[in-house]
PDB file of C-alpha atoms in Angstrom:
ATOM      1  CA  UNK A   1      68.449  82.307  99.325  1.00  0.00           C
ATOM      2  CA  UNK A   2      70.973  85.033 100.162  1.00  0.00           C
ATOM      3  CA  UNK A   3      68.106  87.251 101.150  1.00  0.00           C
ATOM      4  CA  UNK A   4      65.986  84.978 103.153  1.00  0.00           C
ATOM      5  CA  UNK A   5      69.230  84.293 105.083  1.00  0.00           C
ATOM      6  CA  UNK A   6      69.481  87.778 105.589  1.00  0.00           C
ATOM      7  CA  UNK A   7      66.119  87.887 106.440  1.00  0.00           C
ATOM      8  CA  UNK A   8      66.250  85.233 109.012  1.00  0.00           C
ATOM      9  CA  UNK A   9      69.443  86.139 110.764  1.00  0.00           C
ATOM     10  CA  UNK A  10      67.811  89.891 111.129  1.00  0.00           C
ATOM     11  CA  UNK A  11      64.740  88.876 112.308  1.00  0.00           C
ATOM     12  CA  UNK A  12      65.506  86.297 114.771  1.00  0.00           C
ATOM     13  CA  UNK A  13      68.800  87.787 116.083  1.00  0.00           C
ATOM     14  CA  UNK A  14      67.325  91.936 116.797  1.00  0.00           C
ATOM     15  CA  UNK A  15      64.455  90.039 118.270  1.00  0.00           C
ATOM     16  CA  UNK A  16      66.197  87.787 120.779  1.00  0.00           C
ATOM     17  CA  UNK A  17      68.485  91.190 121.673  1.00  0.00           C
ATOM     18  CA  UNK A  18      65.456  93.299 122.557  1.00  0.00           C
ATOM     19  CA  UNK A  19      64.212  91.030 125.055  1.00  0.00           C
ATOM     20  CA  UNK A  20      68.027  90.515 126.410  1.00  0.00           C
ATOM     21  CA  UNK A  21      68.779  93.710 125.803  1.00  0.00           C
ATOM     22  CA  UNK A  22      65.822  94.927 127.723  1.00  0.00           C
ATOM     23  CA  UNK A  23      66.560  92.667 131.004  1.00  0.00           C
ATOM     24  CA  UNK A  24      69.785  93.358 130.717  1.00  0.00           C
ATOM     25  CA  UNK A  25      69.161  97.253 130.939  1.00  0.00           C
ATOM     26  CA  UNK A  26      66.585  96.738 133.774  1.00  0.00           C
ATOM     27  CA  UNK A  27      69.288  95.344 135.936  1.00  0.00           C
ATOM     28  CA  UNK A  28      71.827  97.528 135.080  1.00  0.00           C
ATOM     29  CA  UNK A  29      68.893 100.244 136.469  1.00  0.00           C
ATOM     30  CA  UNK A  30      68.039  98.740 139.245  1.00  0.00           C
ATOM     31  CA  UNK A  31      71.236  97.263 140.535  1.00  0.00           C
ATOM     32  CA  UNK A  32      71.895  98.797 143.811  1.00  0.00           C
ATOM     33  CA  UNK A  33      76.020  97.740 144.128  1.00  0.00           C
ATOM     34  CA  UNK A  34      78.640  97.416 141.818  1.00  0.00           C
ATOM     35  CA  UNK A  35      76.082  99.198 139.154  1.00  0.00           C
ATOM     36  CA  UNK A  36      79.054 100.768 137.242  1.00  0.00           C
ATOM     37  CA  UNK A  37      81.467  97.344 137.518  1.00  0.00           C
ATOM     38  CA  UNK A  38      77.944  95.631 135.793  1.00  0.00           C
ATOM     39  CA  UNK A  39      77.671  97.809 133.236  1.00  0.00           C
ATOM     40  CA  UNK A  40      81.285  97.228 132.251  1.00  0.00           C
ATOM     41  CA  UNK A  41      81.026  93.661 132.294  1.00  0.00           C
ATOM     42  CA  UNK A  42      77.813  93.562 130.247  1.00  0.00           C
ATOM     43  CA  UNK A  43      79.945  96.155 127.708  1.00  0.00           C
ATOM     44  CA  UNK A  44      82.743  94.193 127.080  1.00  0.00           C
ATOM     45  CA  UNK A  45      81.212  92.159 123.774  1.00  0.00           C
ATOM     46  CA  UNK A  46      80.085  94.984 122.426  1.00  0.00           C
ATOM     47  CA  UNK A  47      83.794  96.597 122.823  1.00  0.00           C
ATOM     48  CA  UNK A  48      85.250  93.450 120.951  1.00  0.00           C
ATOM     49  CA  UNK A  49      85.814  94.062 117.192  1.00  0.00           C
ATOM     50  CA  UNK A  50      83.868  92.112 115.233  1.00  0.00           C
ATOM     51  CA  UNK A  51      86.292  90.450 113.514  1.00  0.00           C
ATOM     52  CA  UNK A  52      88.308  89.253 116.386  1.00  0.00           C
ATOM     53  CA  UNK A  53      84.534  88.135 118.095  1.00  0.00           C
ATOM     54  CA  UNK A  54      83.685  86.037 115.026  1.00  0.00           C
ATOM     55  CA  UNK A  55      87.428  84.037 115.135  1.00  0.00           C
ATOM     56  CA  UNK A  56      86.559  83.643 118.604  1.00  0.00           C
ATOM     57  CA  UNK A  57      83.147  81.871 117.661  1.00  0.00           C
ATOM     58  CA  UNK A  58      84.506  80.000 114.703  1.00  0.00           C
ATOM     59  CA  UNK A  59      87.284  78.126 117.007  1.00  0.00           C
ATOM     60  CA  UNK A  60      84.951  77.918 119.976  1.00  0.00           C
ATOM     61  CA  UNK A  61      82.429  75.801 117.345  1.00  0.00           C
ATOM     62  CA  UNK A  62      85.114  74.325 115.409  1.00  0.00           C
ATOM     63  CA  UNK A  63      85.269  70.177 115.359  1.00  0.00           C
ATOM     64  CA  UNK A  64      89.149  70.016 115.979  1.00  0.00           C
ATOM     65  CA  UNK A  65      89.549  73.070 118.007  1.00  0.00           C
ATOM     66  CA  UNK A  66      86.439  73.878 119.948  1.00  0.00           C
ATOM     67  CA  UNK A  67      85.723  73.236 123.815  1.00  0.00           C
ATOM     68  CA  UNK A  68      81.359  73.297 122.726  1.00  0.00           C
ATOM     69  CA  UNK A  69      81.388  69.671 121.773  1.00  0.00           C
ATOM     70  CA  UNK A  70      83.129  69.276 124.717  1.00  0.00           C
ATOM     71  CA  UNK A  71      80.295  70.481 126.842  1.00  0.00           C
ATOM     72  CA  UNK A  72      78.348  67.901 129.259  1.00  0.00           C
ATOM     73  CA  UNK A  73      75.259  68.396 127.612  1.00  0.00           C
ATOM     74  CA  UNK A  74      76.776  68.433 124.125  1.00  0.00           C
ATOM     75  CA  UNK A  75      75.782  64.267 123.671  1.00  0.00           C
ATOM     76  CA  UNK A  76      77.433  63.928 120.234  1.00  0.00           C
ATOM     77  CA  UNK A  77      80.276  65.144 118.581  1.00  0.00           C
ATOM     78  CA  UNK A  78      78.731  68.007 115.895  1.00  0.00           C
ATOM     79  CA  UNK A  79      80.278  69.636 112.682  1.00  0.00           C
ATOM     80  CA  UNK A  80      78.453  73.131 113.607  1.00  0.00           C
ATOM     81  CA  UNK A  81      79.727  74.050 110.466  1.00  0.00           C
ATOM     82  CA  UNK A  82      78.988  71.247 108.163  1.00  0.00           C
ATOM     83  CA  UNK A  83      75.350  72.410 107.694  1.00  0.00           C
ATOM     84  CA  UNK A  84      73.113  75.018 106.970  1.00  0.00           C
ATOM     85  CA  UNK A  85      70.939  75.122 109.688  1.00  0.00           C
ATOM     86  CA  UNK A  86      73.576  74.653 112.221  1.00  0.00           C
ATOM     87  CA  UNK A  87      75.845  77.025 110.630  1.00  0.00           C
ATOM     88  CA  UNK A  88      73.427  79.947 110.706  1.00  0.00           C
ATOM     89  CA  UNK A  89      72.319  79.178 114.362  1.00  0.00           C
ATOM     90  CA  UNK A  90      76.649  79.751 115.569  1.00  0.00           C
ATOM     91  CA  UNK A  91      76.198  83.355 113.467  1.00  0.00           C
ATOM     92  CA  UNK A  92      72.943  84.772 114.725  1.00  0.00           C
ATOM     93  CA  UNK A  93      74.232  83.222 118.584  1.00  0.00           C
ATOM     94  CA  UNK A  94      77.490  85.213 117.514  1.00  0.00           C
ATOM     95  CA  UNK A  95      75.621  88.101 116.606  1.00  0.00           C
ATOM     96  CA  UNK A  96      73.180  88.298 119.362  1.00  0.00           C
ATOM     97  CA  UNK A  97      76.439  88.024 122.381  1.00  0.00           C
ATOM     98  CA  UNK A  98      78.449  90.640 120.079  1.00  0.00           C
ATOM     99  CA  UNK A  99      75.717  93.300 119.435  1.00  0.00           C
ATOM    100  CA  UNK A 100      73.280  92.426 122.558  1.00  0.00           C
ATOM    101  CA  UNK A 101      75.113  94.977 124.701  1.00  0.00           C
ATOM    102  CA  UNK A 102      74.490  97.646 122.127  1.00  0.00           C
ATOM    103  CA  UNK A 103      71.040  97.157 122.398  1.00  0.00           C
ATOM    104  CA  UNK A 104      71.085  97.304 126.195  1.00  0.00           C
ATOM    105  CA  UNK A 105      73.031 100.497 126.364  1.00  0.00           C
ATOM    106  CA  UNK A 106      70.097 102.047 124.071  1.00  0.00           C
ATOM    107  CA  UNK A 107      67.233 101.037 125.957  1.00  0.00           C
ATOM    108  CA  UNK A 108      69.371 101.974 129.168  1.00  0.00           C
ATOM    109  CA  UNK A 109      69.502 105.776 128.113  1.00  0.00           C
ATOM    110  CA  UNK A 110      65.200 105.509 128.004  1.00  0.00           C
ATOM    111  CA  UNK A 111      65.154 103.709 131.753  1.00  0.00           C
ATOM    112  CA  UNK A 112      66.695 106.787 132.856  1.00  0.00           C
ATOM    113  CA  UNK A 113      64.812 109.461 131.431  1.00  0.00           C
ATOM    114  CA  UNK A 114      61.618 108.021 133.055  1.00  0.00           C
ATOM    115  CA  UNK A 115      60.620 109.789 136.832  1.00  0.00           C
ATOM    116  CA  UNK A 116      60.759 107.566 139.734  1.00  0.00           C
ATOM    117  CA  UNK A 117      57.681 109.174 141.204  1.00  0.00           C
ATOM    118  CA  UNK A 118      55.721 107.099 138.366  1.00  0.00           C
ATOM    119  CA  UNK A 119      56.904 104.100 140.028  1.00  0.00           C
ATOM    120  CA  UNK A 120      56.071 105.279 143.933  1.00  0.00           C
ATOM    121  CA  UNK A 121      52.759 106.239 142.613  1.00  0.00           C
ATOM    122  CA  UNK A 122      51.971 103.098 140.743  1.00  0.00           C
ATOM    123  CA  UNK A 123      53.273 100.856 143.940  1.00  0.00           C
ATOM    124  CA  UNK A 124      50.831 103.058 146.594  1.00  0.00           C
ATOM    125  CA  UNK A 125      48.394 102.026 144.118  1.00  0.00           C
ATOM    126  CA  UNK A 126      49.010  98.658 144.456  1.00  0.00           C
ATOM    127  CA  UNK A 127      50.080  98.189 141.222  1.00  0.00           C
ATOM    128  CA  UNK A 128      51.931  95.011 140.845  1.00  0.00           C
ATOM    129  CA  UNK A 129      55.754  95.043 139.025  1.00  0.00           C
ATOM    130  CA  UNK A 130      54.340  93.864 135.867  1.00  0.00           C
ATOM    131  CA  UNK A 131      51.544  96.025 135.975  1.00  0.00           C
ATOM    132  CA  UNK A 132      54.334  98.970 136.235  1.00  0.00           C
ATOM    133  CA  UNK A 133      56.618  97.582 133.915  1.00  0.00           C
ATOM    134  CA  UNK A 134      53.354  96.970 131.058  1.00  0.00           C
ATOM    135  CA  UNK A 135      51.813 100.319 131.837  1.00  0.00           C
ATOM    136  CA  UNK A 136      54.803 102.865 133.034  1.00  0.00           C
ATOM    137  CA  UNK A 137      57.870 101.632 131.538  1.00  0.00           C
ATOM    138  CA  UNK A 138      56.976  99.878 127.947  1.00  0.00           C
ATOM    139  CA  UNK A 139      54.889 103.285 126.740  1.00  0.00           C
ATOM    140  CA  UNK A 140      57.396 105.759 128.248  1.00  0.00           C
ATOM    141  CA  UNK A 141      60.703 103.572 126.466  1.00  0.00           C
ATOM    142  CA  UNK A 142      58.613 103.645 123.081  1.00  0.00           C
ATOM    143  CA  UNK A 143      61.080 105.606 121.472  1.00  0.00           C
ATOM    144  CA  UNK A 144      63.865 104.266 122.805  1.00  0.00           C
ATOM    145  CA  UNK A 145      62.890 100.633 122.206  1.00  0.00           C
ATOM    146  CA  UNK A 146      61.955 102.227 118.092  1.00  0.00           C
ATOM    147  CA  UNK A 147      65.663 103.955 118.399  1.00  0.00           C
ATOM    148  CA  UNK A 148      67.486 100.716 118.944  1.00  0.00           C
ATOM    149  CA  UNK A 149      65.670  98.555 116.925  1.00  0.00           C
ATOM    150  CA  UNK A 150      66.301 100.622 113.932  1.00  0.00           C
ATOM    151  CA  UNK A 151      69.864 100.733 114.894  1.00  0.00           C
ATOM    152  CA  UNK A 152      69.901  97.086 115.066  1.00  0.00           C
ATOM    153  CA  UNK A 153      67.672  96.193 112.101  1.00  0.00           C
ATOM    154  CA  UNK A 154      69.956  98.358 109.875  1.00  0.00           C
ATOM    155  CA  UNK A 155      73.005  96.837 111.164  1.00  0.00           C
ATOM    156  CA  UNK A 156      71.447  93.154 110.913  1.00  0.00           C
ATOM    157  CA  UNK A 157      70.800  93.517 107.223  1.00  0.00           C
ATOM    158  CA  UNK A 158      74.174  94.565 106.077  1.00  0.00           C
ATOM    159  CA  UNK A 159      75.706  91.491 108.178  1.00  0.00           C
ATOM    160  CA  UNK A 160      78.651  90.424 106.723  1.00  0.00           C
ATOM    161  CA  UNK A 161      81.974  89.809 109.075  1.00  0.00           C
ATOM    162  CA  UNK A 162      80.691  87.004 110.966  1.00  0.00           C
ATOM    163  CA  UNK A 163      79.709  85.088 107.943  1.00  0.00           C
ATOM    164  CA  UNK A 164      82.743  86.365 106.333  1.00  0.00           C
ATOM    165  CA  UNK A 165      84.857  84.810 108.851  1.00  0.00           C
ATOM    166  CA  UNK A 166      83.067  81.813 109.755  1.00  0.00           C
ATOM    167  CA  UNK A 167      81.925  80.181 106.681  1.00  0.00           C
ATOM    168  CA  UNK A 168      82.484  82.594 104.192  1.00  0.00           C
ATOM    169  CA  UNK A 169      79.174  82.075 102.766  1.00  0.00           C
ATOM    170  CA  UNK A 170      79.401  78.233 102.424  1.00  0.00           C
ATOM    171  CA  UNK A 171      76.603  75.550 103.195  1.00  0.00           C
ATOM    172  CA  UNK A 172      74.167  78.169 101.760  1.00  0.00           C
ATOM    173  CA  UNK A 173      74.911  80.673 104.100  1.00  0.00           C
ATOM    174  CA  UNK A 174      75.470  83.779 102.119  1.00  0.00           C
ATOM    175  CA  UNK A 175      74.023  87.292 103.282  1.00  0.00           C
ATOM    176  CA  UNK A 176      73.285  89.656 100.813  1.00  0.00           C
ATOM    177  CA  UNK A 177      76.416  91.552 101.962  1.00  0.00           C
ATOM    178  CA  UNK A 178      78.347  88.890 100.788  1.00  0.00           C
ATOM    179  CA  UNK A 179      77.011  88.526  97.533  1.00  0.00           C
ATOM    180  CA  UNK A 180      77.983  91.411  96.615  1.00  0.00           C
ATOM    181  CA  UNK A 181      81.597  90.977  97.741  1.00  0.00           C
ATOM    182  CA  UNK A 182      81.473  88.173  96.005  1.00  0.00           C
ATOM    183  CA  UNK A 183      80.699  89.567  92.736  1.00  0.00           C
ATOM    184  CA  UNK A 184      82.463  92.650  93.113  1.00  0.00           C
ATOM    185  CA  UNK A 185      85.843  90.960  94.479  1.00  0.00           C
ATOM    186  CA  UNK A 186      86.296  87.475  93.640  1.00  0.00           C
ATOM    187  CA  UNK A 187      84.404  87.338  90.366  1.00  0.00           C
ATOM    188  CA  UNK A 188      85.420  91.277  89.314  1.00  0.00           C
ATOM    189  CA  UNK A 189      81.130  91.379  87.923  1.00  0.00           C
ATOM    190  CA  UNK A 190      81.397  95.082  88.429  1.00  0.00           C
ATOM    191  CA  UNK A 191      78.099  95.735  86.743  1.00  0.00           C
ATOM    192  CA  UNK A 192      76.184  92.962  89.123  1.00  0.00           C
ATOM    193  CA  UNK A 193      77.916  93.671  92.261  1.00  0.00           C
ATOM    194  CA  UNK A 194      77.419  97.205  91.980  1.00  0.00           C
ATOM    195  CA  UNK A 195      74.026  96.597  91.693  1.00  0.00           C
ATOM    196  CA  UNK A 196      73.354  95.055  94.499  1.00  0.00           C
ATOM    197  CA  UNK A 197      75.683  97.699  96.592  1.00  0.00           C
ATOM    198  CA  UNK A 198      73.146  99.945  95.574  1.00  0.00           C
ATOM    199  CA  UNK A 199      70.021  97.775  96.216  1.00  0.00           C
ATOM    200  CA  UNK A 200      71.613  97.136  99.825  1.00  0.00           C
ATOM    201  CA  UNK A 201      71.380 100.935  99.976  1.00  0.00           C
ATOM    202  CA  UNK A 202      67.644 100.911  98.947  1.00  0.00           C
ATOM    203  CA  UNK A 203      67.102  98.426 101.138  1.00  0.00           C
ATOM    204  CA  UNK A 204      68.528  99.958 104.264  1.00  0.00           C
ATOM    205  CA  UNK A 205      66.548 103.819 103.305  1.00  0.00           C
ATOM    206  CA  UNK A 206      63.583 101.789 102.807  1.00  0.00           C
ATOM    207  CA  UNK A 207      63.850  99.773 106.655  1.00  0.00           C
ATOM    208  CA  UNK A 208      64.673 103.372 107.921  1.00  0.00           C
ATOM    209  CA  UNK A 209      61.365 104.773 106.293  1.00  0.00           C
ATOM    210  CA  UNK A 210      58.848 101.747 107.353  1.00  0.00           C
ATOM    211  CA  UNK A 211      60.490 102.870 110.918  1.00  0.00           C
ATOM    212  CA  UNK A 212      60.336 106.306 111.232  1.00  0.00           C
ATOM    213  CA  UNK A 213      56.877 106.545 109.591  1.00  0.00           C
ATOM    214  CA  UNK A 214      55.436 103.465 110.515  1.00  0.00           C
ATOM    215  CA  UNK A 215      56.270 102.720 113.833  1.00  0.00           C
ATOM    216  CA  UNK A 216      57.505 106.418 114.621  1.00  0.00           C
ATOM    217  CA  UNK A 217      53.742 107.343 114.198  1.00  0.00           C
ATOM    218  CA  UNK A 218      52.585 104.863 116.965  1.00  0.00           C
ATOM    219  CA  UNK A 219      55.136 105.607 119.409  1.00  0.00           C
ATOM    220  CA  UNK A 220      53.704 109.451 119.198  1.00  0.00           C
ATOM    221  CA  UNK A 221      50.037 108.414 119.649  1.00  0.00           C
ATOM    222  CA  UNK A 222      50.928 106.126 122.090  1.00  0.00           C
ATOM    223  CA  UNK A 223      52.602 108.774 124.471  1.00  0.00           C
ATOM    224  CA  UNK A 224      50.688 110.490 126.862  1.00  0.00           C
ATOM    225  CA  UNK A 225      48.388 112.854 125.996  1.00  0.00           C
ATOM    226  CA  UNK A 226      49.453 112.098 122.541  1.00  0.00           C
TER     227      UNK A 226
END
């Protein structure tokens, strides 16, 4: 269970942030006024500690405390924490406002690198702004789009704080990460949680590896005149 929670919260939440994260870097691009007052807005989760982000969540969610069930489209009062489903939905929305930014930033720094005169080219072509954005800017951001989800992927599957905080692994919710805290802290199993501290380890040099040689071989070929 711990790591098909893991599983799920690093799947869906990297997913949802590359298609955020990409939007969000497009108009941070293209914005013609206030472009450096946008990118510090967007920037501020990401400058947030963790910790403080997932307190933030927890109260925001919370039954006695929280303004969501509060919210006009919020029909009945909900115990966002009294379930599993519902509990791991708050953590990978937590994740995905906390670490979105991140992702942004990273496929920012590949908008840039690509030459306008691709775009002034395509458009006298009559290419439309899909048709540039499928053929000029997804092959050309290949690498940067690999860069940051490996970033993210790695980070996703040692999540930890914002279970920590919120549930602290309750209502089925435990990550791997906290497993072994578990063990290693609160039941002193030494032997068991050092195993999985090392099988963590394994696990993040094996993501890294299926990345690099997996999809690092496709973005090559799929440069041009690769």
């Amino acid at each position: 269970m711990d790591v098909f929670n893991t599983l799920i919260i690093m799947v869906i939440s990297v997913g949802i942030e590359l298609v955020l994260g990409m939007v969000i870097a497009l108009v941070m691009h293209r914005a013609i006024f206030g472009r450096g007052v946008v990118r510090t807005v967007v920037l501020i989760p990401y400058g947030i500690i963790t910790v403080v982000a997932a307190f933030a969540w927890q109260f925001a969610f919370a039954t006695e405390t929280g303004f969501v069930n509060n919210l006009p489209f919020i029909a009945d009062e909900k115990n966002w924490f009294g379930g599993h489903i519902s509990s791991l939905a708050v953590i990978i929305m937590a994740e995905i406002w906390k670490t979105t930014p991140f992702m942004a930033l990273l496929l920012l720094a590949g908008l840039v690198t690509i030459p306008n005169e691709l775009y002034e080219a395509a458009k006298v072509d009559g290419a439309s702004a899909w048709q540039r954005f499928r053929k000029i800017t997804l092959p050309l951001m290949k690498p940067a789009i690999l860069v940051a989800v490996l970033f993210r992927t790695l980070e996703a599957s040692r999540v930890f704080d914002s279970i920590f905080i919120m549930t602290r692994g309750a209502q089925n919710t435990e990550s791997v990460s906290i497993l072994g805290f578990n063990q290693l802290i609160n039941r002193l199993n030494l032997g068991l949680g050092s195993a999985i501290s090392v099988l963590i380890f394994l696990g993040v040099v094996l993501i890294a590896f299926l990345f690099i040689k997996g999809f690092g071989v496709k973005v090559e070929e799929g440069r041009p005149g690769g």
